[in-house]
Short mmCIF file of C-alpha atoms in Angstrom, two decimals:
data_model
loop_
_atom_site.label_atom_id
_atom_site.label_comp_id
_atom_site.label_asym_id
_atom_site.label_seq_id
_atom_site.Cartn_x
_atom_site.Cartn_y
_atom_site.Cartn_z
CA MET B 212 -57.36 18.11 32.69
CA SER B 213 -54.76 15.40 32.95
CA SER B 214 -56.39 13.31 30.16
CA ASN B 215 -56.46 16.30 27.79
CA ALA B 216 -52.85 17.11 28.56
CA ASP B 217 -51.78 13.58 27.61
CA LEU B 218 -53.25 13.94 24.08
CA GLN B 219 -50.63 14.81 21.41
CA LEU B 220 -51.58 17.37 18.80
CA VAL B 221 -50.85 16.36 15.15
CA PRO B 222 -49.55 19.21 12.94
CA GLU B 223 -51.85 20.31 10.13
CA THR B 224 -49.14 19.84 7.49
CA LEU B 225 -48.74 16.20 8.47
CA LEU B 226 -52.50 15.65 8.15
CA LYS B 227 -52.44 17.17 4.65
CA LYS B 228 -49.57 14.90 3.63
CA ARG B 229 -51.44 11.84 4.86
CA HIS B 230 -54.56 12.95 2.99
CA ASP B 231 -52.60 13.52 -0.23
CA LEU B 232 -50.91 10.12 0.14
CA ASP B 233 -54.26 8.37 0.55
CA ALA B 234 -55.63 10.17 -2.51
CA LEU B 235 -52.53 9.17 -4.54
CA LYS B 236 -52.93 5.51 -3.51
CA ALA B 237 -56.61 5.60 -4.52
CA SER B 238 -55.83 7.11 -7.96
CA ARG B 239 -53.09 4.53 -8.60
CA ALA B 240 -55.43 1.70 -7.65
CA ALA B 241 -58.03 3.04 -10.08
CA GLN B 242 -55.43 3.24 -12.87
CA GLU B 243 -54.35 -0.34 -12.22
CA LEU B 244 -57.94 -1.48 -12.56
CA LYS B 245 -58.28 0.34 -15.87
CA ARG B 246 -55.03 -1.11 -17.18
CA GLY B 247 -56.11 -4.60 -16.21
CA SER B 248 -59.37 -4.23 -18.14
CA ARG B 249 -57.50 -2.88 -21.16
CA LYS B 250 -55.05 -5.78 -21.15
CA ARG B 251 -57.88 -8.27 -21.03
CA SER B 252 -59.59 -6.61 -23.98
CA LYS B 253 -56.36 -6.57 -26.03
CA THR B 254 -55.56 -10.20 -25.39
CA ASP B 255 -59.09 -11.34 -26.10
CA LYS B 256 -58.93 -14.01 -28.81
CA ASN B 257 -62.43 -13.28 -30.03
CA GLN B 258 -61.56 -9.67 -30.86
CA VAL B 259 -61.99 -8.90 -34.58
CA LYS B 260 -60.08 -6.16 -36.38
CA VAL B 261 -62.14 -4.43 -39.05
CA VAL B 262 -60.39 -2.91 -42.08
CA ARG B 263 -62.24 -0.58 -44.39
CA PRO B 264 -62.56 -1.61 -48.04
CA GLU B 265 -61.21 1.83 -49.03
CA THR B 266 -58.00 1.12 -47.11
CA ILE B 267 -57.53 -2.18 -48.92
CA LEU B 268 -58.05 -0.50 -52.30
CA ILE B 269 -55.61 2.33 -51.49
CA GLN B 270 -52.93 -0.11 -50.37
CA ALA B 271 -53.42 -2.25 -53.48
CA ARG B 272 -53.18 0.84 -55.74
CA GLN B 273 -49.97 2.04 -54.07
CA ARG B 274 -48.49 -1.45 -54.25
CA ARG B 275 -49.32 -1.66 -57.95
CA LYS B 276 -47.74 1.74 -58.68
CA SER B 277 -44.57 0.79 -56.82
CA GLN B 278 -44.37 -2.48 -58.76
CA ILE B 279 -44.84 -0.65 -62.09
CA ARG B 280 -42.00 1.73 -61.22
CA PHE B 281 -39.76 -1.16 -60.16
CA ASN B 282 -40.37 -3.02 -63.43
CA ARG B 283 -39.79 0.12 -65.53
CA VAL B 284 -36.48 0.97 -63.83
CA ASN B 285 -35.38 -2.67 -63.96
CA LYS B 286 -36.05 -2.83 -67.70
CA LYS B 287 -35.19 0.67 -68.97
CA GLY B 288 -33.11 2.16 -66.18
CA MET B 289 -33.50 5.67 -64.77
CA GLN B 290 -33.25 7.18 -68.29
CA LYS B 291 -32.96 10.99 -67.90
CA ARG B 292 -33.63 10.97 -64.15
CA ALA B 293 -30.03 9.98 -63.34
CA SER B 294 -26.91 11.47 -64.91
CA ASN B 295 -23.89 9.41 -65.87
CA LYS B 296 -21.56 12.36 -65.25
CA SER B 297 -20.36 13.81 -61.98
CA VAL B 298 -22.27 17.04 -61.24
CA VAL B 299 -20.47 19.66 -59.13
CA LYS B 300 -22.51 22.41 -57.43
CA THR B 301 -21.72 25.23 -55.01
CA LYS B 302 -23.42 26.50 -51.88
CA VAL B 303 -22.91 29.54 -49.64
CA TRP B 304 -21.94 28.76 -46.03
CA ASP B 305 -22.12 31.22 -43.15
CA ASN B 306 -19.46 30.48 -40.52
CA SER B 307 -20.96 32.86 -37.96
CA LYS B 308 -24.30 31.00 -37.96
CA ASP B 309 -22.80 27.61 -38.90
CA GLU B 310 -25.49 26.98 -41.51
CA GLU B 311 -26.16 27.19 -45.22
CA VAL B 312 -27.69 30.43 -46.55
CA GLU B 313 -29.51 31.13 -49.77
CA GLU B 314 -27.44 32.57 -52.59
CA THR B 315 -28.80 36.07 -53.20
CA ALA B 316 -27.31 39.01 -55.09
CA GLU B 317 -25.64 40.29 -51.90
CA THR B 318 -24.04 36.96 -51.01
CA HIS B 319 -22.97 36.51 -54.63
CA ASP B 320 -21.20 39.89 -54.60
CA ILE B 321 -19.52 39.14 -51.26
CA SER B 322 -18.27 35.73 -52.41
CA ASN B 323 -16.98 37.22 -55.66
CA ALA B 324 -15.23 40.01 -53.74
CA LYS B 325 -13.47 37.41 -51.59
CA ARG B 326 -12.16 35.66 -54.68
CA GLY B 327 -10.77 38.99 -55.96
CA ASP B 328 -8.04 41.02 -54.33
CA ASP B 329 -8.49 40.61 -50.58
CA GLY B 330 -6.75 43.78 -49.40
CA ALA B 331 -7.68 46.11 -52.24
CA SER B 332 -10.65 47.80 -50.58
CA ASP B 333 -11.95 47.71 -47.01
CA SER B 334 -15.32 49.40 -46.78
CA GLY B 335 -15.64 48.85 -43.04
CA ASP B 336 -15.53 46.45 -40.18
CA ASN B 337 -19.04 45.10 -40.80
CA ALA B 338 -18.37 44.43 -44.45
CA GLY B 339 -15.08 42.76 -43.61
CA GLY B 340 -16.77 40.56 -41.02
CA SER B 341 -19.48 39.50 -43.45
CA GLN B 342 -16.90 38.66 -46.12
CA GLU B 343 -14.98 36.54 -43.66
CA SER B 344 -18.07 34.62 -42.51
CA LEU B 345 -19.51 33.84 -45.97
CA HIS B 346 -17.74 31.56 -48.39
CA LYS B 347 -18.66 29.17 -51.19
CA ILE B 348 -18.24 25.42 -50.93
CA SER B 349 -18.08 23.13 -53.95
CA TYR B 350 -19.59 19.67 -53.61
CA ARG B 351 -20.69 16.76 -55.80
CA SER B 352 -24.46 16.56 -55.99
CA ASN B 353 -24.52 12.95 -57.22
CA SER B 354 -22.56 9.78 -56.48
CA VAL B 355 -21.08 9.19 -59.94
CA GLY B 356 -17.35 8.48 -59.76
CA CYS B 357 -17.20 7.61 -56.06
CA THR B 358 -16.25 4.23 -54.61
CA THR B 359 -18.31 4.14 -51.39
CA VAL B 360 -21.79 5.42 -50.50
CA PHE B 361 -23.77 5.43 -47.29
CA ALA B 362 -27.44 4.42 -47.64
CA VAL B 363 -30.24 4.89 -45.07
CA LEU B 364 -33.74 3.38 -45.12
CA ILE B 365 -36.17 6.30 -44.72
CA ARG B 366 -39.53 4.64 -45.47
CA PRO B 367 -41.10 1.68 -43.67
CA THR B 368 -41.74 -1.48 -45.67
CA VAL B 369 -45.45 -1.82 -44.94
CA ASN B 370 -48.31 -3.50 -46.80
CA THR B 371 -47.93 -1.11 -49.74
CA THR B 372 -44.37 -2.29 -50.50
CA PRO B 373 -44.03 -4.95 -53.24
CA ARG B 374 -42.16 -8.15 -52.52
CA THR B 375 -39.51 -7.33 -55.14
CA VAL B 376 -38.66 -4.06 -53.34
CA LYS B 377 -38.41 -5.88 -49.98
CA THR B 378 -36.07 -8.45 -51.52
CA THR B 379 -33.82 -5.74 -52.97
CA LEU B 380 -33.69 -3.91 -49.61
CA THR B 381 -32.75 -7.18 -47.90
CA ARG B 382 -29.91 -7.71 -50.39
CA LEU B 383 -28.70 -4.20 -49.51
CA ARG B 384 -28.90 -5.13 -45.79
CA LEU B 385 -31.54 -2.44 -45.13
CA ARG B 386 -34.19 -4.14 -43.00
CA ARG B 387 -35.23 -1.55 -40.41
CA MET B 388 -36.17 2.13 -40.41
CA GLN B 389 -33.25 4.58 -39.99
CA GLU B 390 -30.75 1.76 -40.51
CA GLY B 391 -27.69 2.67 -42.57
CA VAL B 392 -24.99 0.66 -44.33
CA PHE B 393 -21.81 1.38 -46.29
CA LEU B 394 -22.00 0.04 -49.83
CA PRO B 395 -19.47 -0.25 -52.66
CA TYR B 396 -20.72 1.96 -55.47
CA ASN B 397 -20.42 -0.16 -58.60
CA SER B 398 -22.77 -0.85 -61.49
CA MET B 399 -24.72 -3.55 -59.64
CA THR B 400 -25.15 -1.53 -56.43
CA ARG B 401 -26.11 1.57 -58.41
CA LYS B 402 -28.90 -0.28 -60.21
CA MET B 403 -30.21 -1.73 -56.94
CA LEU B 404 -30.26 1.73 -55.34
CA HIS B 405 -32.14 3.10 -58.34
CA LEU B 406 -34.73 0.33 -57.97
CA VAL B 407 -35.47 1.25 -54.34
CA GLU B 408 -34.75 4.99 -54.57
CA PRO B 409 -38.14 6.08 -53.08
CA TYR B 410 -37.28 4.12 -49.92
CA VAL B 411 -33.60 5.02 -49.36
CA LEU B 412 -31.41 8.08 -49.06
CA TYR B 413 -27.77 7.69 -50.09
CA GLY B 414 -24.74 9.83 -50.81
CA ILE B 415 -20.98 10.24 -50.50
CA PRO B 416 -19.86 10.39 -46.84
CA SER B 417 -16.89 12.47 -45.76
CA THR B 418 -14.05 11.05 -43.66
CA GLU B 419 -15.35 12.85 -40.56
CA THR B 420 -18.84 11.44 -41.11
CA ILE B 421 -17.48 7.91 -41.54
CA ALA B 422 -15.44 8.18 -38.32
CA ASP B 423 -18.44 9.52 -36.39
CA LEU B 424 -20.76 6.79 -37.68
CA VAL B 425 -18.32 3.96 -36.98
CA ARG B 426 -17.58 5.13 -33.43
CA ARG B 427 -21.18 5.87 -32.47
CA ARG B 428 -23.32 3.40 -34.39
CA GLY B 429 -20.88 0.89 -35.89
CA PHE B 430 -21.81 -2.80 -35.41
CA CYS B 431 -20.63 -6.13 -36.72
CA ARG B 432 -21.71 -9.77 -36.45
CA VAL B 433 -19.62 -11.84 -34.04
CA GLU B 434 -20.81 -15.45 -33.69
CA GLY B 435 -24.26 -14.40 -34.85
CA LYS B 436 -24.57 -11.57 -32.30
CA ARG B 437 -24.69 -7.82 -32.98
CA THR B 438 -21.50 -6.38 -31.43
CA PRO B 439 -20.51 -2.67 -31.38
CA LEU B 440 -17.21 -1.61 -32.94
CA ALA B 441 -16.19 0.54 -29.97
CA ASP B 442 -13.44 -1.90 -28.96
CA ASN B 443 -10.31 -2.24 -31.09
CA ASN B 444 -9.92 -5.84 -29.95
CA VAL B 445 -13.12 -6.77 -31.81
CA ILE B 446 -11.82 -5.19 -35.03
CA GLU B 447 -8.43 -6.88 -34.70
CA ARG B 448 -10.01 -10.28 -34.02
CA GLU B 449 -12.56 -10.12 -36.83
CA LEU B 450 -10.73 -8.06 -39.47
CA GLY B 451 -7.10 -8.75 -38.60
CA ASP B 452 -6.82 -11.05 -41.63
CA VAL B 453 -7.19 -8.05 -43.98
CA GLY B 454 -4.79 -5.84 -42.00
CA LEU B 455 -7.26 -3.85 -39.84
CA ILE B 456 -6.47 -3.58 -36.13
CA CYS B 457 -8.27 -0.40 -34.94
CA VAL B 458 -11.11 2.00 -35.71
CA GLU B 459 -8.80 4.45 -37.51
CA ASP B 460 -7.74 1.73 -39.96
CA LEU B 461 -11.37 0.87 -40.69
CA VAL B 462 -12.27 4.53 -41.29
CA GLN B 463 -9.28 4.99 -43.61
CA VAL B 464 -10.18 1.92 -45.66
CA LEU B 465 -13.88 2.87 -45.92
CA SER B 466 -13.00 6.37 -47.11
CA ASN B 467 -10.42 5.18 -49.68
CA VAL B 468 -11.80 1.78 -50.69
CA GLY B 469 -11.43 0.98 -54.38
CA SER B 470 -9.07 3.90 -55.08
CA ASP B 471 -6.00 1.65 -55.43
CA GLY B 472 -7.05 -1.96 -55.54
CA GLY B 473 -10.30 -1.76 -57.51
CA GLU B 474 -13.02 -4.29 -56.80
CA ASP B 475 -10.68 -6.60 -54.87
CA ASP B 476 -10.58 -4.13 -51.97
CA GLN B 477 -14.37 -3.88 -52.03
CA SER B 478 -14.84 -7.65 -51.87
CA GLU B 479 -12.53 -7.91 -48.85
CA ILE B 480 -14.17 -5.10 -46.85
CA PHE B 481 -17.90 -5.30 -47.69
#
């Protein structure tokens, strides 16, 4: 009786935890073994990668089509695909949903009623609320007449991309996917953007967009290193020669570049 009384009983919950811990250790050990075998197979020098002939033909055909388009635009321009005049369009914006809505007959009547006499007729609270939330916004649908554009690389430069397109993207400083740059919009830059138009997306940025981009994702090269523009000391040290000492000055210059000084301002900033 005394020997049985000296034995300590282990709770069942503690036994379950120990069992689960042992099972977890065993599963992790098995995963490590699998990962080790996979790493050895990947780093094997004798491994041969097989590419289908159909894939090679498809890539060659796409590369040839891209080169034909590049040569045509380089020789003849965009022709009728790009207008030389500034095109102004309108869109209907819903403030209550904070999104763009399609312009139907109802939204067209509401927007026209807002442009008429505002207090002439009040059909009800709901109608008044809808008239207040919907309004038309005019915007330029192309970049003709602007001084600065923001371009983003939206397609990867893979095996189907011709060397001439890669060279043009490098001259525009677009080397990685989702990388964006501010560019002066002159005749030379416009032609280069037309040459690589299937690979980039560009347009006129607003002042708020420029400020948001500079503060969040703005970088510059300082002694060969990529440095963020979050610190005003960096801007003053690198761009103090042209009169820029803070982020607000840089945003103001990027939004108004070329409006007063022509191409001289563009050469100093870009």
